[in-house]
Amino acid sequence: MKQNLWINGESVETENYRPLLNPYTGGQIAEVAEAAKEDVIRAIDSAAEAARGMAEMDAHKRADILRKVADYIQEDREECARLIAEESSKPLKAARAEVDRTVMTYTFASEEARRIQGDTIPMDAAPGGEGRIAYTVKEPLGVIAAITPFNFPMNLVAHKVGPAIAAGNTVVLKPASQTPLSAYKIASYFHRAGLPAGALNVVTGSGKNVGDALIADDRVKKVTFTGSPAVGKYIRENAGLKRVTLELGSNSALIVDEGTDLSKVMPRIVTGAFSNQGQVCISIQRIYVYETIAEDFVSQFVEEAGRLKVGDPLDEETDVAAMISAEDVERAQSWISDAVGNGAELVLGGESEQQVLKPTVLLNAKPTDKISCEEIFAPVVHINTFMDFDEAITEVNESQFGLQAGVYTNDLQKAFRAASNLHVGGVMINDIPTFRVDHMPYGGVKQSGTGREGIKYAVEEMTELKLVSFKLD
Ligand code: NAP
């Protein structure tokens, strides 16, 4: 299969193509277009040309297009899940869950398209403002560049394209090189749903080359990026006056206080640690357990994690499959050996086969070990203990990241203290940090990024507020 670019409502050939390999089998899935700079400029040209039409399109029409896209994805649920599983090695069960969430995300976008509204401003509240009626409107920005990662190839595209179209913008989408097919599939649904040509363009190719062309072009009014902190920082430093939203990484933590019903919460904690091979920005990486229940916690956690089925992503039973690349497996394993060299105890996993790193659990890692202070983005968790709840909060905060944190506690006072003192974008009381539904505000502090997604919040960042004032006499 040859996958061309998608520009101005058409499949467009380019000069170079790159083989796309299945991370688990190593087999070739497709030949994917590598956009040249001229292709990216062509995509921006068509997005710029389509911008006026999109800005003038009635809200109910934008809403209908988004609802149709949600319906098409729902109809093709199994096909979409297999596509995700093949190109990203996400286990089929998790891929289906991603497709279901993608349907929700476009549904929310469709609903949000109908309620983009401003305020009336009481101008006479200030001396000199008398005799006026004023209101605000939210106008689309125009061309938005969306750059997405490999780990949720459909739903993270939806978190950018959904609100962008809901607000009447046009988009040039650059998906991750390992997961281009999901993005092209989505473009085909938008085309079928009646989105005007040029309103959504997809260009694949090297992140640096395509990214640089998008960032350099003044017609692009905003860059919305989800990916690693290093690339996020690069975009921020080079984007000039463009708006920038950055959804970056984390080393998310969970606090488990005394009195927690361990057997009740254990399956959920294990899922939060190992789902999609730990390649989730809010995957549980650090766990802090109250000391007197720690022994019990570790034995139940290791038992539950040891039950996970490891292997082929297309197998119905698989929980943990191949990581995205052999280099990432190597990197994770070297961080594990470093931690063990520094005194951490490896109690489960550590070994890999066919790019699958087995669920790995370490105890008592040092805060300075990479598995603790960097984002591992692999099925690797370490468990530490605490006696003082507030100390545990301090340890969670001692991180360069701050996306979400989870706290299990039955003590209301502690729960409120955690809610106000954890320095993150979202605090999940009596839940894992990995919890997300697609309409909630979502994003990080510190090196986890700037800005918020969750359709309504993304729409805010994808519109410009205009004030209109009528002088009455
Ligand atoms: P990545 O390497 O940063 O890549 C993300 C996207 O950026 C890809 O499309 C990539 O293209 C592109 N890119 C690479 N270099 C670029 C450059 N110089 N300029 C512009 N674009 C460039 O991240 P990843 O490995 O795909 O994803 C994992 C990271 O994403 C983790 O850190 C994870 O925590 C984060 N993430 C965050 C969230 C969130 O919502 N906060 C959600 C999911 C993932 P190529 O693929 O062609 O290199």
XYZ file of C-alpha atoms and ligand atoms in Angstrom:
521
model
C 0.000 0.000 0.000
C 1.265 3.445 -0.976
C 0.116 6.301 1.251
C 0.228 9.710 -0.410
C -0.078 13.117 1.215
C -3.541 14.657 1.677
C -3.619 18.241 0.453
C -6.558 20.402 -0.652
C -8.996 17.495 -0.517
C -6.848 15.255 -2.716
C -4.356 12.443 -2.459
C -1.058 13.990 -3.592
C 2.057 12.137 -4.707
C 5.491 13.288 -3.691
C 9.036 12.322 -4.555
C 10.076 10.249 -1.575
C 8.373 7.446 0.312
C 9.486 5.592 3.424
C 8.614 2.052 4.481
C 6.352 1.900 7.553
C 7.096 -1.174 9.670
C 4.921 -2.954 12.208
C 6.800 -2.540 15.529
C 5.928 -6.062 16.695
C 6.413 -8.185 13.549
C 8.887 -5.934 11.758
C 6.837 -6.488 8.584
C 6.149 -3.637 6.169
C 2.670 -2.117 6.447
C 2.885 0.660 3.857
C 5.068 3.064 1.905
C 4.414 6.496 3.358
C 4.989 9.848 1.671
C 7.818 11.989 3.021
C 6.730 15.561 2.382
C 9.259 17.953 0.885
C 9.241 21.576 2.049
C 7.255 22.549 -1.086
C 4.565 20.009 -0.148
C 4.210 21.545 3.297
C 3.944 25.009 1.759
C 1.299 23.710 -0.620
C -0.632 22.347 2.348
C -0.396 25.733 4.100
C -1.497 27.459 0.846
C -4.611 25.326 0.680
C -5.356 25.735 4.412
C -4.977 29.520 4.023
C -7.276 29.543 0.988
C -9.905 27.499 2.813
C -9.735 29.660 5.959
C -12.297 32.258 4.921
C -14.877 29.650 3.901
C -14.437 27.809 7.178
C -14.716 31.005 9.214
C -17.998 31.779 7.439
C -19.425 28.281 7.709
C -22.475 28.127 9.978
C -21.942 26.494 13.358
C -24.597 23.842 12.706
C -22.786 22.792 9.517
C -19.469 22.441 11.341
C -21.277 20.501 14.053
C -22.864 18.174 11.469
C -19.517 17.430 9.824
C -17.965 16.546 13.187
C -20.922 14.376 14.157
C -20.707 12.517 10.844
C -16.999 11.885 11.425
C -17.847 10.439 14.847
C -20.495 8.221 13.223
C -18.133 6.939 10.514
C -15.490 6.053 13.083
C -18.111 4.259 15.153
C -19.217 2.264 12.084
C -15.599 1.330 11.300
C -14.647 0.711 14.953
C -12.943 -2.617 14.353
C -11.070 -1.470 11.237
C -9.810 1.633 13.054
C -8.727 -0.387 16.100
C -6.744 -2.803 13.915
C -5.067 0.073 12.129
C -3.965 1.578 15.456
C -2.808 -1.843 16.702
C -0.793 -2.515 13.561
C 1.045 0.760 13.259
C 1.564 1.536 16.953
C 1.539 -1.974 18.458
C -1.183 -0.932 20.877
C -2.954 -4.064 22.138
C -6.277 -4.506 20.385
C -8.287 -4.131 23.608
C -6.669 -0.744 24.250
C -6.933 0.224 20.573
C -10.715 -0.346 20.711
C -10.869 1.817 23.819
C -8.972 4.525 21.948
C -11.418 4.361 19.043
C -14.337 4.696 21.469
C -12.713 7.730 23.026
C -12.071 9.215 19.584
C -15.800 8.930 18.847
C -16.495 10.767 22.128
C -13.937 13.468 21.321
C -15.501 14.258 17.932
C -18.952 14.097 19.521
C -17.901 16.665 22.111
C -16.360 18.766 19.328
C -19.619 18.610 17.396
C -21.549 19.769 20.476
C -19.030 22.471 21.300
C -19.259 23.898 17.776
C -22.825 24.979 18.610
C -21.963 26.883 21.775
C -19.048 29.123 20.946
C -20.279 32.386 22.350
C -19.122 35.641 23.877
C -20.324 37.947 26.646
C -22.133 41.249 26.855
C -19.951 43.817 28.589
C -21.478 46.415 30.962
C -19.479 49.310 29.511
C -21.164 51.824 31.848
C -19.417 50.188 34.810
C -16.548 52.565 34.096
C -16.916 56.372 33.948
C -16.642 57.260 30.291
C -18.203 53.994 29.156
C -21.821 55.221 29.350
C -24.174 55.049 26.403
C -22.688 51.935 24.833
C -23.659 48.348 24.226
C -20.741 45.989 23.833
C -20.296 42.314 23.300
C -17.507 39.878 22.503
C -17.332 37.286 19.741
C -14.880 34.413 19.396
C -13.410 34.279 15.929
C -11.327 31.456 14.462
C -7.580 32.026 14.258
C -7.205 30.757 10.682
C -4.557 28.171 9.881
C -3.538 25.879 12.741
C -0.562 23.502 12.593
C -1.199 20.338 14.603
C 1.717 18.039 15.450
C 0.857 14.758 17.152
C 2.673 11.811 18.805
C 2.495 8.064 18.186
C 0.899 6.869 21.401
C -2.756 7.803 20.739
C -2.703 8.176 16.958
C -6.443 8.741 16.588
C -7.583 10.367 19.780
C -4.774 12.904 20.027
C -5.394 13.899 16.417
C -9.053 14.307 17.436
C -8.051 16.575 20.326
C -6.545 18.990 17.815
C -8.604 18.611 14.653
C -11.933 18.381 16.559
C -11.771 21.749 18.352
C -10.006 23.420 15.406
C -12.846 22.567 13.022
C -15.489 23.212 15.704
C -14.160 26.767 15.957
C -14.007 27.292 12.176
C -10.249 27.025 11.656
C -8.323 25.117 9.020
C -5.587 22.609 9.832
C -2.296 21.273 8.559
C -1.749 18.056 10.496
C 1.662 16.425 10.904
C 1.196 13.043 12.621
C 4.034 10.987 14.120
C 6.093 9.138 11.509
C 5.304 5.782 13.139
C 1.523 6.322 13.062
C 0.571 8.178 9.884
C -2.186 5.864 8.666
C -4.624 6.652 11.477
C -4.325 10.353 10.604
C -4.921 9.785 6.887
C -7.931 7.631 7.756
C -9.400 10.505 9.755
C -8.836 12.892 6.853
C -10.793 10.533 4.596
C -13.736 10.611 7.057
C -13.730 14.428 7.096
C -13.692 14.462 3.293
C -16.646 12.069 3.194
C -18.462 14.172 5.794
C -18.299 17.199 3.490
C -15.451 19.240 4.971
C -14.373 21.733 2.282
C -11.133 20.963 0.426
C -8.111 22.481 2.162
C -9.742 22.694 5.592
C -7.796 19.634 6.752
C -4.461 18.687 5.176
C -2.176 15.866 6.312
C 1.558 15.954 5.653
C 3.888 13.199 6.801
C 7.653 13.273 6.915
C 10.516 14.071 9.234
C 9.341 15.957 12.294
C 12.141 18.467 11.987
C 11.638 19.205 8.265
C 7.866 19.383 8.271
C 7.838 21.073 11.684
C 10.316 23.754 10.635
C 8.318 24.588 7.504
C 5.113 24.901 9.547
C 6.693 26.954 12.299
C 8.428 29.325 9.883
C 5.277 30.261 7.950
C 3.557 33.446 9.107
C 0.210 32.274 7.774
C 0.165 29.609 10.500
C -1.425 31.335 13.474
C -1.037 28.619 16.047
C 0.980 25.474 16.654
C -0.702 22.865 18.811
C 1.800 20.187 19.754
C 1.650 16.973 21.745
C 4.916 15.149 22.237
C 8.209 15.186 24.077
C 9.420 18.138 26.157
C 12.561 18.575 24.027
C 10.587 19.075 20.822
C 8.026 21.218 22.656
C 10.760 23.524 23.856
C 12.203 23.739 20.339
C 8.795 24.709 18.950
C 8.217 27.318 21.661
C 11.620 28.871 20.987
C 11.048 29.071 17.248
C 7.365 29.878 16.930
C 7.743 33.663 17.154
C 4.404 35.355 17.784
C 2.276 32.312 16.999
C 0.094 30.903 19.722
C 1.522 27.665 21.042
C -0.123 24.893 23.051
C 2.259 22.260 24.383
C 1.045 18.927 25.787
C 4.257 17.281 26.938
C 5.519 14.419 29.051
C 5.553 13.509 32.714
C 6.703 10.992 35.339
C 3.298 10.757 36.960
C 2.979 9.722 40.565
C 0.412 7.980 42.735
C 0.140 8.219 46.536
C -1.474 5.273 48.345
C -2.366 6.209 51.903
C -3.041 3.963 54.924
C -6.517 2.499 54.973
C -6.738 2.025 51.184
C -8.583 -1.130 50.190
C -5.705 -2.584 48.187
C -7.477 -5.511 46.573
C -10.183 -3.159 45.301
C -7.824 -0.640 43.673
C -4.994 -2.938 42.538
C -6.279 -3.903 39.057
C -6.812 -0.230 38.247
C -3.342 0.776 39.466
C -1.723 -1.981 37.412
C -3.661 -0.860 34.335
C -2.532 2.726 34.934
C 1.070 1.605 35.062
C 1.278 -0.784 32.124
C -1.474 0.081 29.668
C -0.077 0.755 26.172
C 3.319 -0.447 27.472
C 3.523 2.585 29.783
C 3.700 4.805 26.696
C 1.064 7.161 28.043
C 1.909 10.686 29.176
C 0.007 10.085 32.447
C 1.168 6.512 32.936
C 1.978 5.709 36.578
C 5.741 5.786 36.920
C 6.238 6.553 40.636
C 4.186 5.053 43.460
C 4.439 6.225 47.091
C 2.830 3.799 49.558
C 2.219 4.275 53.284
C 4.936 2.257 54.977
C 2.843 -0.154 57.047
C 0.862 -1.363 54.004
C 3.817 -1.333 51.600
C 4.721 -5.011 51.888
C 1.159 -6.014 51.141
C 0.949 -3.489 48.316
C 4.114 -4.749 46.642
C 3.110 -8.397 46.805
C -0.372 -7.716 45.398
C 0.984 -5.345 42.736
C 3.634 -7.791 41.554
C 1.110 -10.629 41.492
C -1.390 -8.584 39.467
C 1.294 -7.251 37.080
C 2.682 -10.771 36.654
C -0.737 -11.877 35.377
C -0.681 -9.442 32.444
C -0.588 -11.187 29.101
C 2.395 -10.082 27.091
C 2.867 -10.430 23.301
C 1.102 -9.890 19.981
C -0.962 -6.669 19.901
C -3.496 -8.335 17.605
C -4.155 -11.118 20.123
C -7.468 -10.492 21.918
C -5.933 -11.365 25.280
C -2.783 -9.220 25.106
C -2.304 -6.507 27.720
C 1.273 -5.447 26.977
C 2.803 -5.564 23.484
C 5.848 -4.162 21.680
C 7.244 -0.749 22.465
C 7.395 1.721 19.635
C 11.071 1.114 18.774
C 14.029 -1.096 19.651
C 15.944 2.025 20.754
C 13.241 2.819 23.282
C 13.459 -0.710 24.722
C 17.231 -0.342 24.983
C 16.939 3.068 26.617
C 14.444 1.822 29.210
C 16.602 -1.216 29.984
C 19.703 0.899 30.455
C 17.806 3.150 32.904
C 16.648 0.014 34.783
C 20.237 -1.324 35.040
C 21.491 2.087 36.193
C 18.889 2.155 38.969
C 19.744 -1.402 40.019
C 23.424 -0.396 39.983
C 22.487 2.444 42.344
C 20.810 0.073 44.795
C 17.203 -0.296 43.555
C 15.691 -3.777 43.806
C 14.224 -5.312 40.637
C 11.226 -7.414 41.702
C 9.562 -8.080 38.341
C 10.449 -7.957 34.660
C 13.398 -6.149 33.193
C 13.819 -8.516 30.249
C 12.547 -8.045 26.698
C 11.675 -10.139 23.670
C 10.613 -9.075 20.168
C 10.602 -5.416 21.247
C 8.279 -6.271 24.156
C 9.630 -5.101 27.504
C 8.015 -7.186 30.261
C 6.126 -5.240 32.955
C 8.889 -4.123 35.281
C 8.721 -3.213 38.963
C 11.521 -1.770 41.080
C 11.655 -0.858 44.740
C 13.403 1.997 46.465
C 14.850 3.816 43.492
C 16.769 6.988 44.288
C 15.051 10.268 43.352
C 18.075 10.995 41.180
C 17.789 7.747 39.173
C 16.551 8.334 35.629
C 13.661 5.901 36.187
C 12.531 8.331 38.842
C 13.283 11.833 37.630
C 13.011 11.473 33.833
C 9.992 10.280 31.855
C 10.606 6.587 31.128
C 7.632 6.109 28.746
C 7.873 2.325 29.131
C 6.181 -0.400 31.246
C 8.368 0.402 34.252
C 7.200 1.421 37.716
C 8.968 1.973 40.984
C 7.482 1.818 44.430
C 8.650 3.844 47.423
C 7.303 4.242 50.943
C 6.361 7.158 53.193
C 5.307 7.673 56.803
C 4.292 11.326 56.553
C 1.578 12.123 53.958
C 2.837 15.678 53.452
C 6.318 14.331 52.776
C 4.837 12.149 50.042
C 3.263 15.246 48.462
C 6.653 16.959 48.576
C 8.287 13.977 46.858
C 5.640 13.920 44.139
C 6.270 17.636 43.581
C 10.011 17.145 43.372
C 9.797 16.626 39.643
C 10.507 18.716 36.604
C 7.053 17.606 35.354
C 3.496 18.201 36.527
C 0.750 16.686 34.403
C -1.564 14.738 36.734
C -1.225 13.012 40.104
C -3.381 10.415 41.854
C -4.070 9.972 45.576
C -5.867 7.141 47.329
C -6.900 8.215 50.822
C -9.938 7.936 53.068
C -8.957 11.015 55.026
C -10.836 14.069 53.784
C -8.350 16.529 55.267
C -5.453 14.836 53.520
C -7.408 14.719 50.268
C -7.965 18.478 50.366
C -4.319 19.077 51.290
C -3.232 16.982 48.321
C -5.645 18.819 46.046
C -4.234 22.195 46.991
C -0.561 21.297 47.387
C 0.155 19.013 44.443
C 1.684 21.101 41.681
C 0.133 19.459 38.614
C -2.513 20.177 35.990
C -4.978 17.631 37.438
C -5.371 15.928 40.834
C -7.291 12.654 40.893
C -8.515 11.855 44.396
C -9.202 8.162 44.880
C -8.133 7.441 41.341
C -4.987 6.959 39.283
C -3.185 9.860 37.558
C -3.885 8.059 34.285
C -7.581 8.929 34.424
C -8.828 11.070 31.576
C -12.133 11.660 29.843
C -12.096 13.797 26.769
C -14.092 16.865 27.765
C -12.234 17.598 30.992
C -9.535 20.282 30.980
C -6.246 18.517 30.486
C -2.684 19.765 30.441
C 0.363 20.304 32.556
C 2.497 22.685 34.542
C 6.292 22.926 34.613
C 7.869 20.917 31.776
C 4.625 19.059 31.135
C 3.534 21.946 28.978
C 1.399 25.027 28.615
C -2.247 25.371 27.669
C -5.174 23.017 28.062
C -7.005 20.532 25.877
C -10.435 19.000 26.435
C -12.644 20.316 23.666
C -14.145 23.412 25.299
C -10.723 24.475 26.628
C -8.965 23.833 23.327
C -11.620 25.889 21.519
C -10.762 28.808 23.833
C -7.145 28.564 22.724
C -8.107 28.222 19.062
C -10.228 31.371 18.914
C -9.515 35.071 19.107
C -11.686 37.275 21.292
C -13.041 40.354 19.524
C -14.829 43.197 21.297
C -17.589 45.059 19.491
C -18.833 48.312 21.048
C -21.859 50.316 19.814
C -22.048 53.962 20.861
C -25.734 54.742 21.140
C -25.861 58.518 20.798
P 8.055 13.304 19.833
O 9.239 12.529 19.427
O 8.266 14.624 20.477
O 7.171 13.454 18.524
C 5.927 14.103 18.541
C 5.670 14.719 17.179
O 6.612 15.770 16.960
C 5.855 13.745 16.028
O 4.914 14.025 15.037
C 7.257 14.087 15.548
O 7.512 13.715 14.219
C 7.255 15.581 15.700
N 8.576 16.204 15.740
C 9.777 15.640 15.999
N 10.761 16.574 15.918
C 10.163 17.746 15.612
C 10.631 19.080 15.405
N 11.909 19.409 15.511
N 9.732 20.030 15.114
C 8.421 19.757 15.028
N 7.911 18.499 15.196
C 8.773 17.515 15.500
O 7.115 12.458 20.820
P 6.629 10.959 20.675
O 7.762 10.058 20.965
O 5.844 10.772 19.420
O 5.578 10.911 21.868
C 5.942 10.700 23.182
C 5.935 11.966 24.003
O 4.672 12.610 23.888
C 6.101 11.679 25.481
O 6.946 12.620 26.058
C 4.686 11.811 26.015
O 4.599 12.079 27.385
C 4.174 12.934 25.183
N 2.717 12.947 25.190
C 2.074 13.946 25.873
C 0.686 13.956 25.932
C -0.058 15.053 26.657
O -1.244 15.232 26.369
N 0.571 15.795 27.553
C -0.040 12.948 25.298
C 0.662 11.943 24.631
C 2.030 11.957 24.572
P 8.301 12.339 13.877
O 7.456 11.238 14.395
O 8.399 12.399 12.419
O 9.624 12.438 14.592
